[in-house]
XYZ file of C-alpha atoms in Angstrom:
596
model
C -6.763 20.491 14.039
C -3.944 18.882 15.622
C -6.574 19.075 19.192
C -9.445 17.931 17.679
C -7.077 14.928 16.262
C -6.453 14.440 20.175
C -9.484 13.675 21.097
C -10.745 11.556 18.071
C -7.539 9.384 19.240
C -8.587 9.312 22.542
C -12.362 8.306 21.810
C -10.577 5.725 19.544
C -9.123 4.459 22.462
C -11.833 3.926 24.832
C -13.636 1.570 22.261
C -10.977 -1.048 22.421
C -13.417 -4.042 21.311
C -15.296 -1.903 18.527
C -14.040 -0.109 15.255
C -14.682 3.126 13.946
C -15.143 2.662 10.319
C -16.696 5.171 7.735
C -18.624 3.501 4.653
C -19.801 5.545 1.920
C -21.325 3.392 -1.105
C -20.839 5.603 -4.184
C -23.044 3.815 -6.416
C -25.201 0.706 -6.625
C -25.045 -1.450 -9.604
C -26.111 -5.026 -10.378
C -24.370 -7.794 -9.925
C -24.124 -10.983 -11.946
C -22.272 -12.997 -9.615
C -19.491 -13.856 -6.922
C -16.041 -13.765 -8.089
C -13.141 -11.172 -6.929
C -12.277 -7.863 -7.197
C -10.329 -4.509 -8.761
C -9.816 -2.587 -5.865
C -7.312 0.245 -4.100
C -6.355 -0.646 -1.189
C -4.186 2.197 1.288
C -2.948 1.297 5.038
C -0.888 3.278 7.373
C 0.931 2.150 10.664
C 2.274 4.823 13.014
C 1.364 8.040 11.357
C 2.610 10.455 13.526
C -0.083 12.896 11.800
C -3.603 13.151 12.078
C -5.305 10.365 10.898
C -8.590 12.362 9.261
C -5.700 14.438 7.570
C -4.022 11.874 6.084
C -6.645 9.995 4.653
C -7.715 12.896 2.402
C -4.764 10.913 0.487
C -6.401 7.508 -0.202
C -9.184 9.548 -1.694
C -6.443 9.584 -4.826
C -7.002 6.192 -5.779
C -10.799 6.402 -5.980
C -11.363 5.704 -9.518
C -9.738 2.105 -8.600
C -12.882 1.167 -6.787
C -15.849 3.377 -7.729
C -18.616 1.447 -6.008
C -17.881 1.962 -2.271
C -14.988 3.636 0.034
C -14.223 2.697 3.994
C -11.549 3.814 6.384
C -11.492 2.087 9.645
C -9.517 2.255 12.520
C -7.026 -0.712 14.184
C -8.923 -1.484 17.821
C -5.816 -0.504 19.907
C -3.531 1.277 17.564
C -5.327 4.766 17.076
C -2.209 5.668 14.278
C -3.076 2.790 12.651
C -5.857 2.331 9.685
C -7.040 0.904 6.798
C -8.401 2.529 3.487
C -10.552 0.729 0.831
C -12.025 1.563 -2.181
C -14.448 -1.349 -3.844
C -15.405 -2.292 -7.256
C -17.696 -5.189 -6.368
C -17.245 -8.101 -8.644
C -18.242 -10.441 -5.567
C -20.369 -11.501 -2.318
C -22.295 -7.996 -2.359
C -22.429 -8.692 1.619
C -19.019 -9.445 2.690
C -16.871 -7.656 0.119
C -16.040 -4.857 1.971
C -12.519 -4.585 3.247
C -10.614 -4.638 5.774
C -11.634 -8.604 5.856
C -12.435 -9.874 9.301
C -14.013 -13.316 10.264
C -15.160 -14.712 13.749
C -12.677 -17.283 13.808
C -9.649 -14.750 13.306
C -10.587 -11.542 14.945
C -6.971 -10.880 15.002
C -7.062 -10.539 11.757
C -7.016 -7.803 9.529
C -6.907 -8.435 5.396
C -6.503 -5.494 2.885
C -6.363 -7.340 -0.373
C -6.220 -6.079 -4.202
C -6.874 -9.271 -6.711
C -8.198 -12.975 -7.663
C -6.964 -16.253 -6.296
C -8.775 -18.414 -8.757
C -7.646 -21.460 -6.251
C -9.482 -20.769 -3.437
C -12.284 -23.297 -3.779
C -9.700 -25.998 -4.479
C -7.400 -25.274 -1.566
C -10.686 -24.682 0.656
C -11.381 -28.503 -0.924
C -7.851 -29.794 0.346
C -7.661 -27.999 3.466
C -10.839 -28.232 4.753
C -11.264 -24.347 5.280
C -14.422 -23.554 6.556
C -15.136 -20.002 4.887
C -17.273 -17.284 6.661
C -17.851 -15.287 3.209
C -17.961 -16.019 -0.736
C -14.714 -13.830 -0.764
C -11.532 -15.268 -2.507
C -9.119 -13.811 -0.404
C -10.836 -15.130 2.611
C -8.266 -18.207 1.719
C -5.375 -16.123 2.939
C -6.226 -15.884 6.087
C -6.832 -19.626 6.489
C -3.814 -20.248 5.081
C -1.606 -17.576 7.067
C -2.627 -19.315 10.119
C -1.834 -22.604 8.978
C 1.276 -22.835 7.133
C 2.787 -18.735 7.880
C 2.771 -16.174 5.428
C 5.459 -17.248 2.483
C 4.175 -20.615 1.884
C 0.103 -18.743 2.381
C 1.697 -16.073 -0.962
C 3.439 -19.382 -2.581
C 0.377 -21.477 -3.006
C -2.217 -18.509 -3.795
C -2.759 -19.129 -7.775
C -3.683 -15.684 -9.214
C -3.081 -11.923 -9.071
C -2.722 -9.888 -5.702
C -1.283 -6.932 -3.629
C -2.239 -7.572 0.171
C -1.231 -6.330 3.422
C -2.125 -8.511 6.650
C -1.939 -7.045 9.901
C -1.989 -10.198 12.646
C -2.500 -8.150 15.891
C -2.362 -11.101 18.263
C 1.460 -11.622 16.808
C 2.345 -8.166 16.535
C 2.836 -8.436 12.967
C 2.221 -6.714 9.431
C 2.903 -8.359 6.210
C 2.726 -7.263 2.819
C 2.866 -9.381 -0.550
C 2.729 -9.036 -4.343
C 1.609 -11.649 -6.925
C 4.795 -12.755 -9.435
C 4.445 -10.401 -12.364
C 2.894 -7.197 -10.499
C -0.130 -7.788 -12.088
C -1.716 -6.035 -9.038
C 0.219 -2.805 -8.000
C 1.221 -2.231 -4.701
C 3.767 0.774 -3.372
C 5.331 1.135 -0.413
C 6.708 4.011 2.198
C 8.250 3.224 5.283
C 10.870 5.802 7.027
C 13.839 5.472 9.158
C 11.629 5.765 12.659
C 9.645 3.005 11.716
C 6.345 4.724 9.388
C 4.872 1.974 6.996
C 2.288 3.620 4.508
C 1.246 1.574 1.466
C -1.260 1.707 -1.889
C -1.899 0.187 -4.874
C -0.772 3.818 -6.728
C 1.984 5.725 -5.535
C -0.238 9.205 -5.842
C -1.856 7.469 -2.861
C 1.515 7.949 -0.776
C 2.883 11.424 -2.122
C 1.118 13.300 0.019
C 1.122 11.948 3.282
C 2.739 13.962 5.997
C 5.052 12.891 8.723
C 7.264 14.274 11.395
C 9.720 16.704 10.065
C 10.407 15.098 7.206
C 9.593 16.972 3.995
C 9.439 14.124 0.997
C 9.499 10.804 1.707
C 10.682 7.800 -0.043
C 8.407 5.880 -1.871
C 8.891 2.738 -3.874
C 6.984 0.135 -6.202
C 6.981 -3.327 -4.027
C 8.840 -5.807 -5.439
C 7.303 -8.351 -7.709
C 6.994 -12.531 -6.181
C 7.754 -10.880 -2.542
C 6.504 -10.476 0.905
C 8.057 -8.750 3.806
C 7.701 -9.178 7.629
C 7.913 -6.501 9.673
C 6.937 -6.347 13.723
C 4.281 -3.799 14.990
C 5.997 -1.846 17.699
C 3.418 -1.094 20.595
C 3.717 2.603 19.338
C 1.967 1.641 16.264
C 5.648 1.802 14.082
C 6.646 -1.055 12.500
C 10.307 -2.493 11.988
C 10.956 -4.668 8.848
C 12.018 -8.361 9.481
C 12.367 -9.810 6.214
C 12.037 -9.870 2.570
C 11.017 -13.092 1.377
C 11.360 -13.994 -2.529
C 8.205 -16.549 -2.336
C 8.227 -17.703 -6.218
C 10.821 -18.270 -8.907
C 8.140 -17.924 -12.042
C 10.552 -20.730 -13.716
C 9.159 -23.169 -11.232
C 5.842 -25.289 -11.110
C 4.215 -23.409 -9.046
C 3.051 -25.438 -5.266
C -0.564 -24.629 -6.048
C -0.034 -27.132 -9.633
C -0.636 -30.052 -7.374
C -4.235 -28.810 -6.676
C -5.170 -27.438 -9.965
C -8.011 -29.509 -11.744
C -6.062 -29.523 -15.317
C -3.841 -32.406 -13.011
C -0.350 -33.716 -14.734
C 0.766 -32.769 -18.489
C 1.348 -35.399 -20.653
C 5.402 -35.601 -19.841
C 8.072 -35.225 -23.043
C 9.383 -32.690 -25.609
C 8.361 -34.060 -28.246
C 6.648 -30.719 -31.100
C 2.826 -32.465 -30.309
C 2.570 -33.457 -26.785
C 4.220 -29.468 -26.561
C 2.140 -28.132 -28.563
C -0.862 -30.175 -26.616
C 0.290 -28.960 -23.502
C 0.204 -25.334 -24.414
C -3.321 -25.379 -25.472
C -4.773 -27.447 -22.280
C -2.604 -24.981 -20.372
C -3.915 -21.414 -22.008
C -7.185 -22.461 -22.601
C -7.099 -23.596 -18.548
C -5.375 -19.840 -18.285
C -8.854 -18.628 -19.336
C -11.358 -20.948 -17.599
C -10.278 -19.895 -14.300
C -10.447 -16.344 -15.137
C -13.739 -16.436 -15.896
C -14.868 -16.287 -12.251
C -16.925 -13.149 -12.231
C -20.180 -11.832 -11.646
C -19.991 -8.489 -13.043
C -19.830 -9.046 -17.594
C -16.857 -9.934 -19.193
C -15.616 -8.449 -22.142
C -11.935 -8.268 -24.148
C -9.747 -5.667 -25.805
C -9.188 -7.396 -29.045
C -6.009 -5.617 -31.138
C -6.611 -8.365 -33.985
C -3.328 -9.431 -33.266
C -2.658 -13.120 -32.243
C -2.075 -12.761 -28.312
C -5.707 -10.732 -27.812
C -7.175 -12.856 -30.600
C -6.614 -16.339 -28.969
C -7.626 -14.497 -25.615
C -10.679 -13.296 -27.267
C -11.178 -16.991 -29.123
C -11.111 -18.469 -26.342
C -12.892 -16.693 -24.131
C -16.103 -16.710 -26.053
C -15.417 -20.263 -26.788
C -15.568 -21.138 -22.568
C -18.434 -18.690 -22.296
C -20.506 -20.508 -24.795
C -19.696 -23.556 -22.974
C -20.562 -22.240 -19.589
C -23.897 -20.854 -20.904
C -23.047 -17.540 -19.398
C -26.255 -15.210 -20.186
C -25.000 -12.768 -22.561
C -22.677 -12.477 -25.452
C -18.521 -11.486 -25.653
C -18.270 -7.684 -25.994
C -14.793 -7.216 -28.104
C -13.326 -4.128 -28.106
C -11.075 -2.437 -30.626
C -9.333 1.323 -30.934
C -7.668 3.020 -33.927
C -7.444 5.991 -36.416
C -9.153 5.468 -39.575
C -6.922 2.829 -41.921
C -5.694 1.413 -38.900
C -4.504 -2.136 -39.286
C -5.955 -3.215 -35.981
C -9.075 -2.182 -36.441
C -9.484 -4.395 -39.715
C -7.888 -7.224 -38.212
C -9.559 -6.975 -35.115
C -13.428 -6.896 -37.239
C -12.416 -9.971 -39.301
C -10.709 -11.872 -35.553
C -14.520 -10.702 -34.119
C -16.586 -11.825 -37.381
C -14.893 -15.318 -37.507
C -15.507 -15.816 -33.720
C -19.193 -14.358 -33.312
C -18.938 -11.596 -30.378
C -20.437 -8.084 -30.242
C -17.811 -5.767 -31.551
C -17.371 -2.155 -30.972
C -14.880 -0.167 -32.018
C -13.282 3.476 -31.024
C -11.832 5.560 -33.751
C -10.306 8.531 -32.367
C -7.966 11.165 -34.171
C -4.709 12.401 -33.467
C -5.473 15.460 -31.920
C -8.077 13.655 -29.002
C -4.871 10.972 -28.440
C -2.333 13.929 -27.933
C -4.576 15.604 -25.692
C -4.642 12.359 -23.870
C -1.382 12.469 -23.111
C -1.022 14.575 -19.998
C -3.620 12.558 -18.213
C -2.341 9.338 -19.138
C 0.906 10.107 -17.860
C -0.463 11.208 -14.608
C -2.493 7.835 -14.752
C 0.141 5.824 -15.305
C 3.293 7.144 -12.837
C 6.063 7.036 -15.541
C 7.513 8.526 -18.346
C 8.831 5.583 -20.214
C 8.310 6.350 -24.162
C 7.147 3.203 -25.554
C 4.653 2.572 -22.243
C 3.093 6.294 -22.482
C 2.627 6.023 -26.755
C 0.700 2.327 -25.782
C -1.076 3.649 -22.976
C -3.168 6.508 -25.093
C -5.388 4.222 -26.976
C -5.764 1.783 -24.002
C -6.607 4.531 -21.944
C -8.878 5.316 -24.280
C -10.854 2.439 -24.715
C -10.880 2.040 -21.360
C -12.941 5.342 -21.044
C -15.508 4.302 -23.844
C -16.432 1.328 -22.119
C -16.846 2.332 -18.836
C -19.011 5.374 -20.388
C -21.144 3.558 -23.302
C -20.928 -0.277 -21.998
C -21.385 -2.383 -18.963
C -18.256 -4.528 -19.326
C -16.421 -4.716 -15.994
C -14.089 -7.109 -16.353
C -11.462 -6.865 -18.964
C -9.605 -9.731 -20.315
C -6.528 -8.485 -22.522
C -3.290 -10.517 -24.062
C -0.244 -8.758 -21.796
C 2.527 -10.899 -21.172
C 2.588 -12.981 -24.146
C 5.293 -10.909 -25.847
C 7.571 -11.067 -22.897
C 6.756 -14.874 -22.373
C 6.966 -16.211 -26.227
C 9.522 -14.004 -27.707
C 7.276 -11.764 -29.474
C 9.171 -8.844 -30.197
C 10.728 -8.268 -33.393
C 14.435 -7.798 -31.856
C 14.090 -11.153 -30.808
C 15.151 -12.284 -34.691
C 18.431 -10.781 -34.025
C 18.886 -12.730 -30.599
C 22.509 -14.313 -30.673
C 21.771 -16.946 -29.227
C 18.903 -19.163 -28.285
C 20.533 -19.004 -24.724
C 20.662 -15.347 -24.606
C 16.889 -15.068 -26.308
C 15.692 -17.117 -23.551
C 17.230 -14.816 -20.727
C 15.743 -11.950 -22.341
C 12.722 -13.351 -22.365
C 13.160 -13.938 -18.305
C 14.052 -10.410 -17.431
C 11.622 -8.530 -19.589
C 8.790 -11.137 -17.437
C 10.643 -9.400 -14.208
C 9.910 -5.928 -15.494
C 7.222 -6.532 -16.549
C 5.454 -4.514 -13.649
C 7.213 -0.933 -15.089
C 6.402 -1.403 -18.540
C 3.044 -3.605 -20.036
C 1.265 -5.214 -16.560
C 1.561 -1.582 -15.343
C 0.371 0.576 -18.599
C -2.760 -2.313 -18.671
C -3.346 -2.108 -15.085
C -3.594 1.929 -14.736
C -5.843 2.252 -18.315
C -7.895 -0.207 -17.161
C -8.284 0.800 -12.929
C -8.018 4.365 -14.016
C -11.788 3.970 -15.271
C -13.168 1.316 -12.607
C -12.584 -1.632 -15.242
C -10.897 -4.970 -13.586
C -7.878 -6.538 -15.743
C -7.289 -10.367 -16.523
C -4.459 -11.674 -18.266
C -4.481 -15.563 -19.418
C -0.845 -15.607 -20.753
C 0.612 -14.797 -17.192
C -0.884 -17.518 -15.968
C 1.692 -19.609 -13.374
C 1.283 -22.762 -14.605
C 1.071 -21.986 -18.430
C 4.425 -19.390 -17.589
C 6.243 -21.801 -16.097
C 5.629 -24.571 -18.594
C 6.654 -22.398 -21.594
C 9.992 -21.121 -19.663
C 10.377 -25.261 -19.390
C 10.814 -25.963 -22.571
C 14.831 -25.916 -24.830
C 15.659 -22.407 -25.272
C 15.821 -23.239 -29.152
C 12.133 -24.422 -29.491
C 11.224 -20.807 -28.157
C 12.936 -18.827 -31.108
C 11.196 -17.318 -34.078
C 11.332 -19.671 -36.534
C 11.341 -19.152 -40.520
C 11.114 -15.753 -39.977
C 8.385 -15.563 -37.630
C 8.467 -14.608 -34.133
C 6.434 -16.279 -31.505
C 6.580 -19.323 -34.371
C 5.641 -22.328 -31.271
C 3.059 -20.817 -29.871
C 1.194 -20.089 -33.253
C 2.456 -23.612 -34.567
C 0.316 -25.100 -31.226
C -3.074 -23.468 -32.300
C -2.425 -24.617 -35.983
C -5.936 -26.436 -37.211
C -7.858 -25.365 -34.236
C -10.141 -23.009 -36.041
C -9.905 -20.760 -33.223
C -9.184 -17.760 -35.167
C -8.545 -16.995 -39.148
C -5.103 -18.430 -40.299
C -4.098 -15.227 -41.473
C -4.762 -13.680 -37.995
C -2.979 -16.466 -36.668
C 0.527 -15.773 -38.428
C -0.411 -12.162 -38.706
C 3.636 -10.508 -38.210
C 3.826 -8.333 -35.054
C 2.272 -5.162 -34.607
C 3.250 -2.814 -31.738
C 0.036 -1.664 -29.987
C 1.045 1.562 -30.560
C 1.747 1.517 -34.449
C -1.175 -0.476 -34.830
C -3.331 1.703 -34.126
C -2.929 3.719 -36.735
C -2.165 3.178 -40.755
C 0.543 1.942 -42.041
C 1.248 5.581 -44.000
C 1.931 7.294 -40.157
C 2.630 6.038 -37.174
C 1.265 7.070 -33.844
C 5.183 7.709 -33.016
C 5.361 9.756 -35.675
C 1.999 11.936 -35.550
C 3.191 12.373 -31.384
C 7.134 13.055 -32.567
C 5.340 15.956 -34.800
C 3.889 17.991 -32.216
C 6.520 17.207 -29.438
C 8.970 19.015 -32.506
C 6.692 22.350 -31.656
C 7.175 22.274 -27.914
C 10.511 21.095 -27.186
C 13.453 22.834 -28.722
C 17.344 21.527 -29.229
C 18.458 23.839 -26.908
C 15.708 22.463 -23.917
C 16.859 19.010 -25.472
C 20.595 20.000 -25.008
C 20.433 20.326 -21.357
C 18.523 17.423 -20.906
C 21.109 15.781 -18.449
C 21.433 18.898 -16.272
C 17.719 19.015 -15.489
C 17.288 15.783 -15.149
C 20.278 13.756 -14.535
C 18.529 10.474 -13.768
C 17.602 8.522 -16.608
C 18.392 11.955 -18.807
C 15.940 11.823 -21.633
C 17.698 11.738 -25.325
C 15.002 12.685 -27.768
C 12.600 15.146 -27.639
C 9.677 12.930 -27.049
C 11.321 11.734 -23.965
C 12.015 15.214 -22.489
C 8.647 16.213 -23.433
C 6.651 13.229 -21.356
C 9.519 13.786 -18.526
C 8.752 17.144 -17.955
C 4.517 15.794 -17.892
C 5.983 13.596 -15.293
C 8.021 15.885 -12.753
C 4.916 18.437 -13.245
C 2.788 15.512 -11.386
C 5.295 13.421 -8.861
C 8.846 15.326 -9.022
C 11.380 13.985 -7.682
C 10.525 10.789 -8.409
C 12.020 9.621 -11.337
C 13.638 6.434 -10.037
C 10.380 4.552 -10.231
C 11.435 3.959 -13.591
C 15.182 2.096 -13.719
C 15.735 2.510 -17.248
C 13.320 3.236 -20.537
C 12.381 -0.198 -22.511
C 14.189 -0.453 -25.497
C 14.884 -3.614 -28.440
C 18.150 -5.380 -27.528
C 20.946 -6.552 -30.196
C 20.306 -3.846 -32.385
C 21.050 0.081 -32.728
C 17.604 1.424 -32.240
C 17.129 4.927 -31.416
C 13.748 4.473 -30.906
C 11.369 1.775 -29.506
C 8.999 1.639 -32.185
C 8.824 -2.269 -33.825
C 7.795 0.062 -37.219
C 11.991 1.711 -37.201
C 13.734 -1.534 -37.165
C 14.744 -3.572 -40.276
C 13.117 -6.855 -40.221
C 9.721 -4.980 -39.711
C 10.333 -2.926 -43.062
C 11.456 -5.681 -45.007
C 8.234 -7.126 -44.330
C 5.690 -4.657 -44.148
């Protein structure tokens, strides 16, 4: 093998102004429009193995881009490649990846994402684009300003690597919440490997070395490194691009223009809704359907809301598809009917019983690379409905209503906050996790079945506005968590009033009644398969992050069966602050029984 790896390096070689590429479409399916894409991207630089070996790897992230796959070569560096797998959303012609235009054939772009600005910064710059592509605009704008302020202005969700060959340079970059996932491996003697899923990486082989390291990429960064003639790579710098409590630079060429300056409750309250519903509008750049998961609580209901209301606006050719998961009784699935009656879409729901969700469970771990409790229990019914509508429907792009929680104080915990100070620096660092816990459970449910995720209320602009205002003016008010932001949407008639100050429902309680909680139907068979003994010895078997209940030992062990060895990914499980909760679930703490 090893021989035969000779010589396809050495044929490599002689073609030093051509590429070898391999494109395989996997299926052919209509397309509405230009717009973006959910895709998996893989790269290596310097493999010491061969290269037809390795790839057999990137082949793990297929389901991230179902409609076509290439691997292509680096003219000049024969270790060096590119792997691609495409879920065309946009320019049916030019979407294929690595992205290379005439005027920078030193070029190379591997990109996962949307920059919704691209048109506008084309506009200001005067980029003249080869392709319909979005993330053509980052290579116009790496060779303009250099690659932090190129990952500063971009206004939307990416993971990209860039290799500049003239400059001997790779660069890598990931939007400010994680939205788009992107993992990274890069030994001692100067191996880079990276993917948008870490079971892309496992695998790979190299030199003597037996497991190697591999890491999520931080959040809001980029990194430098140099391209050694060998093919290796040396790391430069890490550059922290964007503090998400800042305007963002791209503000000054966003169409919405200045807000209406003061602090005043209605030019706030104002200012929210231009900003969200301007959250939505640019997300609807797509030419593949649109559709929403729609919980019937207020963060998917106002997506939902106001989704339909743009599409209506825009004409688009086809009705909202809403969709909605639960056991029968569940509280979501009533609220979400009556959220999708008032507003007019097609509704479908998903009722599943407890035995398909705990059969689920194995699979959704391996999906979703963790073993955090409250993220596996609220992955199972996402992952679910993610399934049904790839199978029975032909929405493609997802909108959903992450990040709102994190942003407006949404959890119930947040009543017992100390402070308005301290609420408000909670609120920052569960935004900076967010890509271990939410972005990443909605971002593997979804990409795990081909489906591409938007998320209005991470939005830079509308983020960095709300993290703006007093800290006090972002507590739960009168009882009521996330009390501004339902206050701002008061008399819109966007959705039902009672929807609107509906109290907060986990997405994992919700889905079922009221009577038994998903927790409690998965704590129930975990009982049969984990003893106290097992449970006892937690912290010798695994002493990082040593589980503490049974349900926690239970998905752990799921987790070292797929990627062991790797716990780390995970810095600590998610858990309510300012209380003493033993267990994650919003349905166990006080202030949700004294008002359920």
């Amino acid at each position: 093998m090893k021989c035969q790896c000779r010589e396809q390096r050495a044929a490599a070689g002689r073609r030093s102004r051509s590429y070898r590429h391999l494109l395989v479409q996997q299926s052919q399916r209509p397309a509405i429009g230009k717009a973006s894409r959910m895709c998996g991207i893989w790269a290596l630089f310097g493999s010491d193995e061969c290269l037809s070996v390795q790839c057999v790897s990137a082949m793990k992230i297929a389901h991230r881009g179902p409609d076509a796959f290439r691997f292509e070569n680096v003219n000049g560096f024969t270790n060096c490649c590119f792997g691609f797998h495409r879920l065309a959303i946009v320019d049916q012609l030019y979407g294929m990846q690595p992205l290379r235009v005439k005027k920078f054939p030193y070029l190379w772009l591997c990109y996962n994402g949307e920059i919704y600005n691209y048109k506008q910064l084309q506009k200001h710059f005067g980029f003249e684009y080869q392709t319909m592509v979005d993330g053509e605009v980052i290579l116009h704008l790496y060779t303009k300003l250099g690659i932090e302020q190129t990952a500063a202005l971009l206004d939307g969700v990416f993971a990209f690597t860039l290799l500049d060959v003239a400059n001997r340079k790779v660069f890598l970059g990931r939007d400010s919440y994680g939205v788009r996932p992107l993992f990274r491996l890069l030994t001692d003697d100067g191996f880079l490997a990276v993917c948008s899923e870490a079971k892309g990486l496992i695998n790979l082989k190299h030199s003597m070395i037996s497991t190697l390291k591999v890491d999520p990429f931080p959040p809001g960064h980029c990194e430098i490194f140099d391209l050694k003639d060998s093919g290796k790579v040396a790391s430069v710098e890490l550059i922290k691009f964007r503090n998400f409590k800042d305007e963002p630079q791209h503000a000054a060429y966003d169409s919405l223009g200045k807000l209406q300056a003061g602090l005043d409750r209605e030019t706030v309250k104002r200012n929210i809704c231009l900003l969200f519903e301007n959250a939505v509008r640019k997300r609807l750049m797509a030419h593949r359907r649109i559709g929403c998961l729609l919980s019937g609580g207020l963060d998917s209901s106002l997506v939902a809301a106001t989704l339909l209301k743009l599409m209506r606006e825009g004409n688009v050719p086809y009705p909202l598809q809403t969709f909605a998961i639960g056991m029968e009784d569940s509280p979501d699935l009533q609220a979400a009917k009556k959220v999708a009656d008032h507003i007019g879409s097609e509704h479908h729901e998903l009722i599943f019983d407890a035995e398909e969700g705990i059969q689920a469970v194995d699979e959704v771990i391996f999906t979703l690379e963790t073993y955090d409790i409250t993220t596996v229990r609220a992955s199972v019914g996402m992952y679910l409905i993610s399934k049904y509508i790839r199978k029975k429907k032909d929405s493609v792009v997802i909108f959903s209503g992450e990040g709102s929680d994190e942003l407006t104080q949404g959890y119930i915990y947040f009543h017992k906050a100390p402070s308005p100070e301290e609420a408000a620096e909670d609120s920052e660092r569960l935004l900076r996790e967010l890509y271990m816990f939410d972005v990443l459970r909605a971002d593997r449910t979804t990409a795990a079945h081909g489906l591409e995720l938007r998320v209005p209320f991470l939005d830079h602009r509308f983020t960095a506005y709300y993290l703006s205002l007093p800290p006090e003016m972002r507590m739960p008010k009168n009882g009521v968590e996330k009390y501004l932001l339902r206050e701002a949407f008061e008399g819109s008639d966007l959705i039902p009033k009672d929807i609107l100050w509906r109290p907060k429902e986990a997405f994992s309680d919700g889905l079922t009644s009221i009577k038994k909680s998903w927790f409690s139907i998965l704590q129930d068979h975990i009982d049969q398969q984990v003893d106290d003994m097992m449970l006892e010895k937690s912290a010798e078997k695994f002493p990082f992050n040593p589980p503490k209940t049974k349900e926690g030992y239970f998905y752990r062990q799921i987790f070292e069966k797929y990627y062991p060895g790797r716990a780390d990914w995970l810095t600590h499980y998610w858990m309510p602050r300012w209380i003493h909760a033993t267990d994650p679930s919003a349905r166990t703490l006080t202030h949700y029984k004294s008002d359920a």
